[in-house]
XYZ file of C-alpha atoms in Angstrom:
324
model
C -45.896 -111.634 -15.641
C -44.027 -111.255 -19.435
C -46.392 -108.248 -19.897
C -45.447 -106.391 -16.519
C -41.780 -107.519 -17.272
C -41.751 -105.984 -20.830
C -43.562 -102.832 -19.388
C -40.395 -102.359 -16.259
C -37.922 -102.983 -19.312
C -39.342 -100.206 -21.527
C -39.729 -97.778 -18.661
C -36.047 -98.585 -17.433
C -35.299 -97.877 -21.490
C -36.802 -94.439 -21.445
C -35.654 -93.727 -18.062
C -31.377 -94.249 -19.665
C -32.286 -91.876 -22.299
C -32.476 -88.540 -21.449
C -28.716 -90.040 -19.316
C -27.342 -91.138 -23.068
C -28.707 -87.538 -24.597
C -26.980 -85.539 -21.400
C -23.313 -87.853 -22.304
C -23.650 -86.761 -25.802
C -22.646 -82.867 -25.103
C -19.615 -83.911 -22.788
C -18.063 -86.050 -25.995
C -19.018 -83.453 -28.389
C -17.195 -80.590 -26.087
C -14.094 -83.305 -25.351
C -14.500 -83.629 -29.487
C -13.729 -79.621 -29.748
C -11.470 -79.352 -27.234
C -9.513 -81.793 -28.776
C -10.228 -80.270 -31.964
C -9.130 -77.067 -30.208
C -5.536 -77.896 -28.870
C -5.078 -79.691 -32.353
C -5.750 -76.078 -34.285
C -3.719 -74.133 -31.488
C -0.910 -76.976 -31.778
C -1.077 -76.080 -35.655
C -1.598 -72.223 -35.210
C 1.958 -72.519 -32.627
C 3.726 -74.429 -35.326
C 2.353 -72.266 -37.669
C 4.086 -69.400 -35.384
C 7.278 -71.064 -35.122
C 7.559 -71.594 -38.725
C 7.139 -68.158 -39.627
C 9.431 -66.710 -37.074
C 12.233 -68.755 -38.630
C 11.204 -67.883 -41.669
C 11.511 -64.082 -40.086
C 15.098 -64.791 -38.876
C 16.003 -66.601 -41.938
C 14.604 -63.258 -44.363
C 16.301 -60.809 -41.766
C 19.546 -62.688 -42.374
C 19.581 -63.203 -45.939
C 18.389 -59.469 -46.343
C 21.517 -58.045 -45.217
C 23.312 -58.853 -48.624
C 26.841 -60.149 -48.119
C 29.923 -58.477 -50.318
C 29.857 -60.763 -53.615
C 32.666 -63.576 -53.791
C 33.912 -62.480 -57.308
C 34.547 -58.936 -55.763
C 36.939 -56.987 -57.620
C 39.824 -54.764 -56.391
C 37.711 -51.739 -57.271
C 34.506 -52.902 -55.637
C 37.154 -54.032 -52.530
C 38.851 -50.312 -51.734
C 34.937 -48.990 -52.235
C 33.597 -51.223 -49.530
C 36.799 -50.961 -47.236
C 36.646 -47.545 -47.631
C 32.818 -47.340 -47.148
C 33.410 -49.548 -43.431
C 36.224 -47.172 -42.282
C 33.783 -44.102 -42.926
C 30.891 -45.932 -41.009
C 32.924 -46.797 -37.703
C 34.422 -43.452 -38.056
C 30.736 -42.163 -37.556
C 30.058 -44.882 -34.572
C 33.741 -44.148 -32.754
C 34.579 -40.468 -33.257
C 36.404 -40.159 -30.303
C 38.274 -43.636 -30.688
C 41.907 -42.793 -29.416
C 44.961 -44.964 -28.395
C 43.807 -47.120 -25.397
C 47.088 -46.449 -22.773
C 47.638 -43.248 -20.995
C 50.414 -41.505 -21.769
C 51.827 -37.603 -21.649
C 55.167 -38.440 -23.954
C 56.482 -39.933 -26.503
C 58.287 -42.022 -23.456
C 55.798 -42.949 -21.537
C 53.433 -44.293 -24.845
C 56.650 -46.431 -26.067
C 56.991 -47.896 -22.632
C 53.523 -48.396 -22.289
C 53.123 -50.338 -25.828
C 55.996 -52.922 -24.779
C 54.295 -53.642 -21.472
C 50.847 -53.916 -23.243
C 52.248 -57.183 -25.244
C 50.087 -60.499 -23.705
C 48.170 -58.471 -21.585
C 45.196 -55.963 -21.594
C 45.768 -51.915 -21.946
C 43.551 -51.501 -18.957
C 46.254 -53.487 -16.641
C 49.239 -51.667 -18.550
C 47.203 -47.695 -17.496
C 46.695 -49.642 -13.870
C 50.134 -50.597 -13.636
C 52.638 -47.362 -14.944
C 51.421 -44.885 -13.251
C 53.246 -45.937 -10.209
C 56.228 -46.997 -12.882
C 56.548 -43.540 -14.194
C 56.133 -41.663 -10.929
C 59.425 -43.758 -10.046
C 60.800 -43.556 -12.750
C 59.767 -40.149 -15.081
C 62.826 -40.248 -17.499
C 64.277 -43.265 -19.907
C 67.327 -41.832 -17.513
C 65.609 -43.039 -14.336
C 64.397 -45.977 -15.706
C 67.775 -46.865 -17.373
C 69.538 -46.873 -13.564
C 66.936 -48.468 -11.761
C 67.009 -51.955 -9.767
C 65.364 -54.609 -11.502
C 64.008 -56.415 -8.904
C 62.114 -52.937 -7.936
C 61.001 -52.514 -11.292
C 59.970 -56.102 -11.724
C 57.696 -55.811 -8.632
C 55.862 -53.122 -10.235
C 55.080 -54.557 -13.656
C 54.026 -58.130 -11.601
C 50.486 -57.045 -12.403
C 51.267 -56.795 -16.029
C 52.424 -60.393 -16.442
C 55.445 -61.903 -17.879
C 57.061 -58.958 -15.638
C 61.001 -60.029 -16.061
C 61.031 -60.304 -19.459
C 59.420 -56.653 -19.978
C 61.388 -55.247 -17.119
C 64.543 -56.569 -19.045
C 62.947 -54.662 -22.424
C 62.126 -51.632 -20.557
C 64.894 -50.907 -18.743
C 67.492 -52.232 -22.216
C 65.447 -49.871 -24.193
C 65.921 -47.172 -21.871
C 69.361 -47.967 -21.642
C 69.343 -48.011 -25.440
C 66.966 -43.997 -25.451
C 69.936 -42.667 -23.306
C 73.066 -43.466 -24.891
C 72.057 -43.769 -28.486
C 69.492 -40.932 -28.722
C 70.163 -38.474 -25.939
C 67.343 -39.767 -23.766
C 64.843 -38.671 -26.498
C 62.321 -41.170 -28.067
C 63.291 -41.099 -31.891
C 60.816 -40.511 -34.691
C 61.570 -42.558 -37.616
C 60.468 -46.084 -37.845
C 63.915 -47.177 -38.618
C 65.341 -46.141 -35.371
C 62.592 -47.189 -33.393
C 62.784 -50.782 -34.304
C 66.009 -51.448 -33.187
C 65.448 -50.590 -29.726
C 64.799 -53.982 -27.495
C 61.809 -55.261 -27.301
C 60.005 -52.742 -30.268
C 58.815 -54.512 -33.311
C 57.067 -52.847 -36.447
C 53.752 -52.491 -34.137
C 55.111 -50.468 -31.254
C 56.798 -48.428 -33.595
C 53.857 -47.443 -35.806
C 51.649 -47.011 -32.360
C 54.360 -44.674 -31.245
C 55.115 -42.623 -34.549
C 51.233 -42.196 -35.187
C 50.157 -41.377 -31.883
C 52.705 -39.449 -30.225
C 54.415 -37.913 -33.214
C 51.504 -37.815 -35.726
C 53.403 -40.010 -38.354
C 50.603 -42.187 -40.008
C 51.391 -46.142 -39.562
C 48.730 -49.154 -39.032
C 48.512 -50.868 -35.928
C 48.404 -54.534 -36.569
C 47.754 -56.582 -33.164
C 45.240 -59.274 -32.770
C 41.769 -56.977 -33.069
C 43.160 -55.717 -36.186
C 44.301 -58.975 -37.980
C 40.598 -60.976 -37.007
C 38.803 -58.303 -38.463
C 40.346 -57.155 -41.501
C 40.049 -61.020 -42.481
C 37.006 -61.280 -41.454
C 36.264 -58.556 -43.964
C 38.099 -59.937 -46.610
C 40.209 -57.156 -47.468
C 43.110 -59.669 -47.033
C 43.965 -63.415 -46.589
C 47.612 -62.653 -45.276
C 48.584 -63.883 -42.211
C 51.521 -62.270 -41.475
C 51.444 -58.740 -39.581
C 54.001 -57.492 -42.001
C 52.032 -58.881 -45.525
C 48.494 -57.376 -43.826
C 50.102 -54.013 -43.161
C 51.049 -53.739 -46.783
C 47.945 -55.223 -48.237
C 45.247 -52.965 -46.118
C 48.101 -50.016 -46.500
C 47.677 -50.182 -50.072
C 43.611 -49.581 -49.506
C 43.658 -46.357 -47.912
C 45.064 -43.043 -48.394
C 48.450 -42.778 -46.024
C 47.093 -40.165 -43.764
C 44.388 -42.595 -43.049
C 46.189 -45.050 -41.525
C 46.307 -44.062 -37.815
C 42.834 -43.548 -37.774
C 41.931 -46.246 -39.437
C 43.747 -48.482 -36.638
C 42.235 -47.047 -34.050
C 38.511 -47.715 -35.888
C 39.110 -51.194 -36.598
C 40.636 -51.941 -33.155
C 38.108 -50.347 -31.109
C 35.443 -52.371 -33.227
C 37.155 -55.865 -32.401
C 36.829 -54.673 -28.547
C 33.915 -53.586 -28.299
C 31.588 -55.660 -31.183
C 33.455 -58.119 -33.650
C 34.631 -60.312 -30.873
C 37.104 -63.214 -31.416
C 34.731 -66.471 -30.071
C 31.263 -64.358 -30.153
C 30.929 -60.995 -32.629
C 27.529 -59.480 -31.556
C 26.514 -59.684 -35.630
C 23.316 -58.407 -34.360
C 24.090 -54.668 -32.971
C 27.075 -54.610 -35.752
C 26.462 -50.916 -38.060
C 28.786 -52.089 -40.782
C 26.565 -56.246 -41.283
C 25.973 -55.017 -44.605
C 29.453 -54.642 -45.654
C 30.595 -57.525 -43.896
C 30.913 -60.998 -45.565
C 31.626 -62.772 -42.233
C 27.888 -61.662 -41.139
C 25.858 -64.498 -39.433
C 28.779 -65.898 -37.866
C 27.957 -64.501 -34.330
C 24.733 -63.594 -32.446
C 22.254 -62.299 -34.939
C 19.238 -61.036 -33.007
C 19.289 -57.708 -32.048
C 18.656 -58.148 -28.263
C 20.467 -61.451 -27.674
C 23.609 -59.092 -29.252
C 23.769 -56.267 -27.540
C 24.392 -58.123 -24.656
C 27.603 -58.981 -26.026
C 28.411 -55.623 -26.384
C 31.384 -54.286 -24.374
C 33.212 -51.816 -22.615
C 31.238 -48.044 -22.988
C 28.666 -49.779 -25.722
C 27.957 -52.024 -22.725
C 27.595 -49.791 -19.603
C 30.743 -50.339 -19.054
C 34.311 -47.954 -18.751
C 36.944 -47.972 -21.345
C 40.569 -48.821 -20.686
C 41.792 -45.288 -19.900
C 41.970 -44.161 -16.648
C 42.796 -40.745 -18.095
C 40.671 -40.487 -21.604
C 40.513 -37.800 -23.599
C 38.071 -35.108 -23.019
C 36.379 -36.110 -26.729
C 35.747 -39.751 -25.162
C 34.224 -38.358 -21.861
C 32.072 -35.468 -23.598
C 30.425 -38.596 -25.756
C 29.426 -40.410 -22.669
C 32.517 -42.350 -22.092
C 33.638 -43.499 -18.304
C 37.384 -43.663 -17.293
C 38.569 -47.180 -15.783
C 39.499 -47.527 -12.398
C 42.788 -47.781 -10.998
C 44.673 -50.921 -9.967
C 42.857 -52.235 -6.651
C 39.638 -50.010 -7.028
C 36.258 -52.346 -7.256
């Protein structure tokens, strides 16, 4: 009985065998899968590494202005910046239709706490009403302030308009003047209006200090003044005089269309290089450029009636109050 016993328990023993040998392959593949998913987990870490590592190189290669910059080395690079978005907007241009010195001056008070696009939506019908400071100076205010509703804070700008028309006909003949000092003492025109007027309609070089045009020029460190007025003088005294119109126009277009306020598309920027504010906004490439806006975007400018030079480079005029 023990000898037929021993002989069933030796058979049963070879019998589990060859079942042990066939489990040894499964743990040996579950060994290199595991082994596997450890070197791909690696291999994706690996990955991520290096792509900050890309970022990180990609940033730090686009070598910021130095701190210790002197005044030299300052009018060079402010210089160099104006050049380059001179090459990117060559058909940058005042932002508000206009056909006189009237019309631009009117335009420009109405354009305060509001967009230009609104302000070309909104005179049209204004000046159609009302073509001469004349017009405009005998005109009902309640029918003018119905018209500039769009425009916002439409009493108080209907009271400038129609006092600095007042002002154009019995001071001045009706005629817009041309010299800063005359300008300014008409209600409702500051330093700003003046120099957009003078520049644009009368071809009197003067910089155009609004909101765009302070961020940016900070942002570039060619000044830490605050105060319209101080900037003026301090980016004035960079740039030859018959720059300055141009100049405004560059700088403003480029806070509208790239150096945002809350998110500059640091990405799709030309002048990163020259820029010590770089890395602030969106640097990849892609994730920028859709940040990008107005005609850089797909999208129309604020003119409903650009100038030819805009529309020949692929520029789209904006639609008029109601359309879309």
């Amino acid at each position: 009985m023990k000898s037929t016993a021993v002989k069933k328990a030796a058979e049963k023993a070879t019998a589990a065998k060859p079942a042990a040998a066939k489990k040894a392959p499964v743990r040996k593949a579950a060994a290199k899968k595991t082994a596997g998913t450890k070197a791909a987990s690696t291999k994706t870490a690996a990955g991520a590494s290096a792509a900050v590592k890309a970022v990180k190189a990609e940033k730090d290669a686009v070598a910021k202005p130095s701190k210790n910059e002197s005044r030299a080395a300052l009018v060079r690079r402010a210089r160099r910046i104006n050049r380059e978005l001179a090459e990117v907007y060559p058909y940058a241009h005042p932002e508000l239709d206009f056909e006189n010195p009237f019309q631009l001056l009117i335009a420009t008070v109405l354009s305060a706490q509001t967009t230009d696009l609104r302000v070309n939506q909104t005179t049209p019908t204004l000046f159609a009403k009302y073509p001469s400071p004349e017009d405009l100076a005998a005109a009902n205010p309640e029918e003018v302030e119905e018209i500039l509703r769009p425009c916002g804070f439409f009493r108080a700008k209907t009271k400038s308009a129609i006092g600095l028309s007042k002002a154009l006909t019995e001071q001045f003949g009706g005629e817009v003047p041309g010299r800063l000092e005359d300008l300014v003492k008409l209600p409702g025109v500051g330093r700003k209006t003046a120099f957009v007027v003078l520049g644009n309609a009368f071809g009197r070089p003067g910089i155009t200090v609004d909101t765009h045009f302070q961020r940016l020029v900070r942002r570039w460190q060619w000044t830490e003044e605050t105060d319209p007025d101080k900037i003026e003088a301090a980016v004035g005294a960079l740039f030859p005089k018959n720059e300055w119109t141009d100049l405004s126009h560059h700088v403003i277009w480029h806070g509208r269309r790239i150096c945002h306020s809350r998110k500059p598309a640091c990405g799709a920027c030309p002048i990163a290089p020259l820029c010590p504010a770089y890395g602030e906004g969106e640097t990849d490439p892609e994730k920028a450029k859709k940040l990008l806006k107005y005609e850089k975007g797909g999208f129309p400018g604020q003119r409903l009636k650009p100038p030819q030079a805009y529309l020949d480079a692929g520029g789209r005029p904006a639609p008029p109050l109601g359309a879309g």
